[in-house]
Amino acid sequence: MPPVSKPLHDLTVAELAASLKAKSFSATEAAQHFLTRAQADTGGSFLAFNPEATLAQARAADERLTAGTAGPLEGVPLGHKDIFVTRDFPTTAGSKMLEGYRSPFDATLVRRLAEAGVVTVGKLSCDEFAMGSGNENCAYGPVKNPWDTRRVPGGSSGGSAAAIAARLVPAATGTDTGGSIRQPASFCGITGIKPTYGRASRYGMIAYASSLDQGGPMARTAEDCALLLSAMCGPDPDRDSTSLDVPAEDFTVALSADLKGLRIGIPQEFFGEGLASDVRAAVDAALAELTKLGAALVPISLPRTELSIPVYYIIAPAEASSNLSRFDGVKYGHRAKDFTDLESMYKLSRAEGFGSEVKRRIMTGTYVLSHGYYDAYYLQAQKIRRMIADDFQNAFKLCDVIAGPVAPKVAWKLGENANDPVADYLADIFTLPASLAGLPGMSVPAGFGAYGMPVGLQLIGNYFKEAMLLNVAHRLQQATDFHLRKPEGV
Ligand code: GLN
């Protein structure tokens, strides 16, 4: 293979993997290239580096490339959302609570990707414990959107999305509880997929809301997401009891399948009053492109879309209040100094370690689970959650894939919602339904809207239909060039 003509940071995961196998450059050169770019970044995407560990991983990759024992992604550099625990790097979950924490083990997804050959460049910023929609809730500062540095990158996987858009890494991991892969991907003009709940192990992913949390890949192209997802999925019965007994799949095989006859469901509730006209225009144009490729648009209804906000903002905080009780100053993380007894140690450690949004969720969650309110809130939310899942099954009788916007508007300005947490919650309206139903969902660049900001098209599939989503996204990317465009100065 001849030497590559593009700068390394403009190569996709697929191109990097092929070039590394062809020895156009070494894994060490690639790691150094991305490390240098990432360390010079001023957008706040990264929370931690460990150049020695990165270069040691790269050298090991080079040895395997030479020995002919290379994995499918051997030597490909990647960043991990700081919600995944890693042995070689500190893990904070974006919280002061875990400042300086070093895990004795790697999360399953981190391990699986390492086994496929990836090299970790560093840990990526996120909202504290993945609670947020703008990456503004990170205890270590906000992340800037490379398309407009005055705007948020989305959240909670904002560092991952911004780093990919700024070409600091070709790909990253993200997690999605209520939209945290899809919405930042949309806001930063990249591609991301959340698989079916249970397809990817949650082991070593710091828990937010366990019945919703799911990890997945973020990259510039659907093909890259397919490559990464193939390495990430698969059962993990000994470590995650909710991981499903569904074998790993090669998600690249159906990427180029014909879209002729594909029925794309258009939920009327996703195109109502709340949707900004610029986002609607970009989404409509992307849908028109898909019809040119042979797909048919079918009107459908997801009648409980609006209810997904109160339902999610009851269930997720309820689970969070339980999950986060482990941070008590004893076993993990921050311990206050000025305590007088055990109770004051708990109280002070938690008061000092958690940020305000996390505290708000713990209080809400504790409230909805408390005696007397459990039936009125938590149980009721669980029932509606089931109805939302049923609504999707009814819709999938009429269509193969569901499409719509990812978010009602483009990325907002940093600080714009600072005193209005509910404004952030409301912006999750289109991503929450698929999360509550445990369905796979993805965001693929659809164009640009107001202020020149990227707009994503959301694709939602039935359970285990990730390959279909990736196929639709890949065909769209063959017909459009939104995923190839770069923010100014990158
Ligand atoms: N914005 C949602 C929340 O704050 C979703 C976050 C996520 O998916 N991790 O809970």
PDB file of C-alpha atoms and ligand atoms in Angstrom, residues 81 127 129-134 137 155-157 175-183 208 213 312-313 316 357 361 424-425 428 431-432 435, ligand 1:
ATOM      1  CA  LYS A  81     -15.814   8.166  27.956  1.00  0.00           C
ATOM      2  CA  ASP A 127     -21.604  15.107  32.472  1.00  0.00           C
ATOM      3  CA  PHE A 129     -22.261  10.428  36.366  1.00  0.00           C
ATOM      4  CA  ALA A 130     -23.688  10.873  32.832  1.00  0.00           C
ATOM      5  CA  MET A 131     -26.467  13.144  34.094  1.00  0.00           C
ATOM      6  CA  GLY A 132     -26.984  15.936  31.646  1.00  0.00           C
ATOM      7  CA  SER A 133     -27.612  16.979  28.074  1.00  0.00           C
ATOM      8  CA  GLY A 134     -24.879  19.544  27.477  1.00  0.00           C
ATOM      9  CA  ASN A 137     -22.495  19.248  34.527  1.00  0.00           C
ATOM     10  CA  GLY A 155     -24.305  15.373  26.631  1.00  0.00           C
ATOM     11  CA  SER A 156     -23.637  13.365  28.461  1.00  0.00           C
ATOM     12  CA  SER A 157     -20.993  11.925  26.076  1.00  0.00           C
ATOM     13  CA  THR A 175     -22.973   5.605  26.962  1.00  0.00           C
ATOM     14  CA  ASP A 176     -26.630   6.273  26.412  1.00  0.00           C
ATOM     15  CA  THR A 177     -29.186   6.186  29.224  1.00  0.00           C
ATOM     16  CA  GLY A 178     -31.660   8.627  27.727  1.00  0.00           C
ATOM     17  CA  GLY A 179     -29.854   9.888  24.636  1.00  0.00           C
ATOM     18  CA  SER A 180     -26.253  10.456  25.628  1.00  0.00           C
ATOM     19  CA  ILE A 181     -24.749   8.884  22.519  1.00  0.00           C
ATOM     20  CA  ARG A 182     -27.310  10.109  19.992  1.00  0.00           C
ATOM     21  CA  GLN A 183     -27.754  13.699  21.126  1.00  0.00           C
ATOM     22  CA  TYR A 208     -26.397   5.796  36.455  1.00  0.00           C
ATOM     23  CA  ASP A 213     -27.607   2.403  30.632  1.00  0.00           C
ATOM     24  CA  TYR A 312     -37.762   8.914  32.422  1.00  0.00           C
ATOM     25  CA  TYR A 313     -37.169  11.677  34.964  1.00  0.00           C
ATOM     26  CA  ALA A 316     -33.673   7.359  36.010  1.00  0.00           C
ATOM     27  CA  GLU A 357     -27.458  18.207  39.307  1.00  0.00           C
ATOM     28  CA  ARG A 361     -31.452  13.615  40.966  1.00  0.00           C
ATOM     29  CA  ASP A 424     -32.350  20.398  29.467  1.00  0.00           C
ATOM     30  CA  TYR A 425     -34.816  17.642  30.382  1.00  0.00           C
ATOM     31  CA  ASP A 428     -34.438  14.866  25.573  1.00  0.00           C
ATOM     32  CA  THR A 431     -34.307  10.195  22.512  1.00  0.00           C
ATOM     33  CA  LEU A 432     -36.051   9.059  25.705  1.00  0.00           C
ATOM     34  CA  SER A 435     -34.255   4.302  25.771  1.00  0.00           C
TER      35      SER A 435
HETATM   36  N1  GLN B   1     -29.964  13.829  29.310  1.00  0.00           N
HETATM   37  C1  GLN B   1     -30.382  12.638  29.955  1.00  0.00           C
HETATM   38  C2  GLN B   1     -30.141  12.747  31.441  1.00  0.00           C
HETATM   39  O1  GLN B   1     -29.651  13.739  31.857  1.00  0.00           O
HETATM   40  C3  GLN B   1     -29.699  11.441  29.372  1.00  0.00           C
HETATM   41  C4  GLN B   1     -28.318  11.242  29.857  1.00  0.00           C
HETATM   42  C5  GLN B   1     -27.718   9.952  29.416  1.00  0.00           C
HETATM   43  O2  GLN B   1     -28.186   9.330  28.448  1.00  0.00           O
HETATM   44  N2  GLN B   1     -26.715   9.517  30.136  1.00  0.00           N
HETATM   45  O3  GLN B   1     -30.416  11.878  32.186  1.00  0.00           O
END
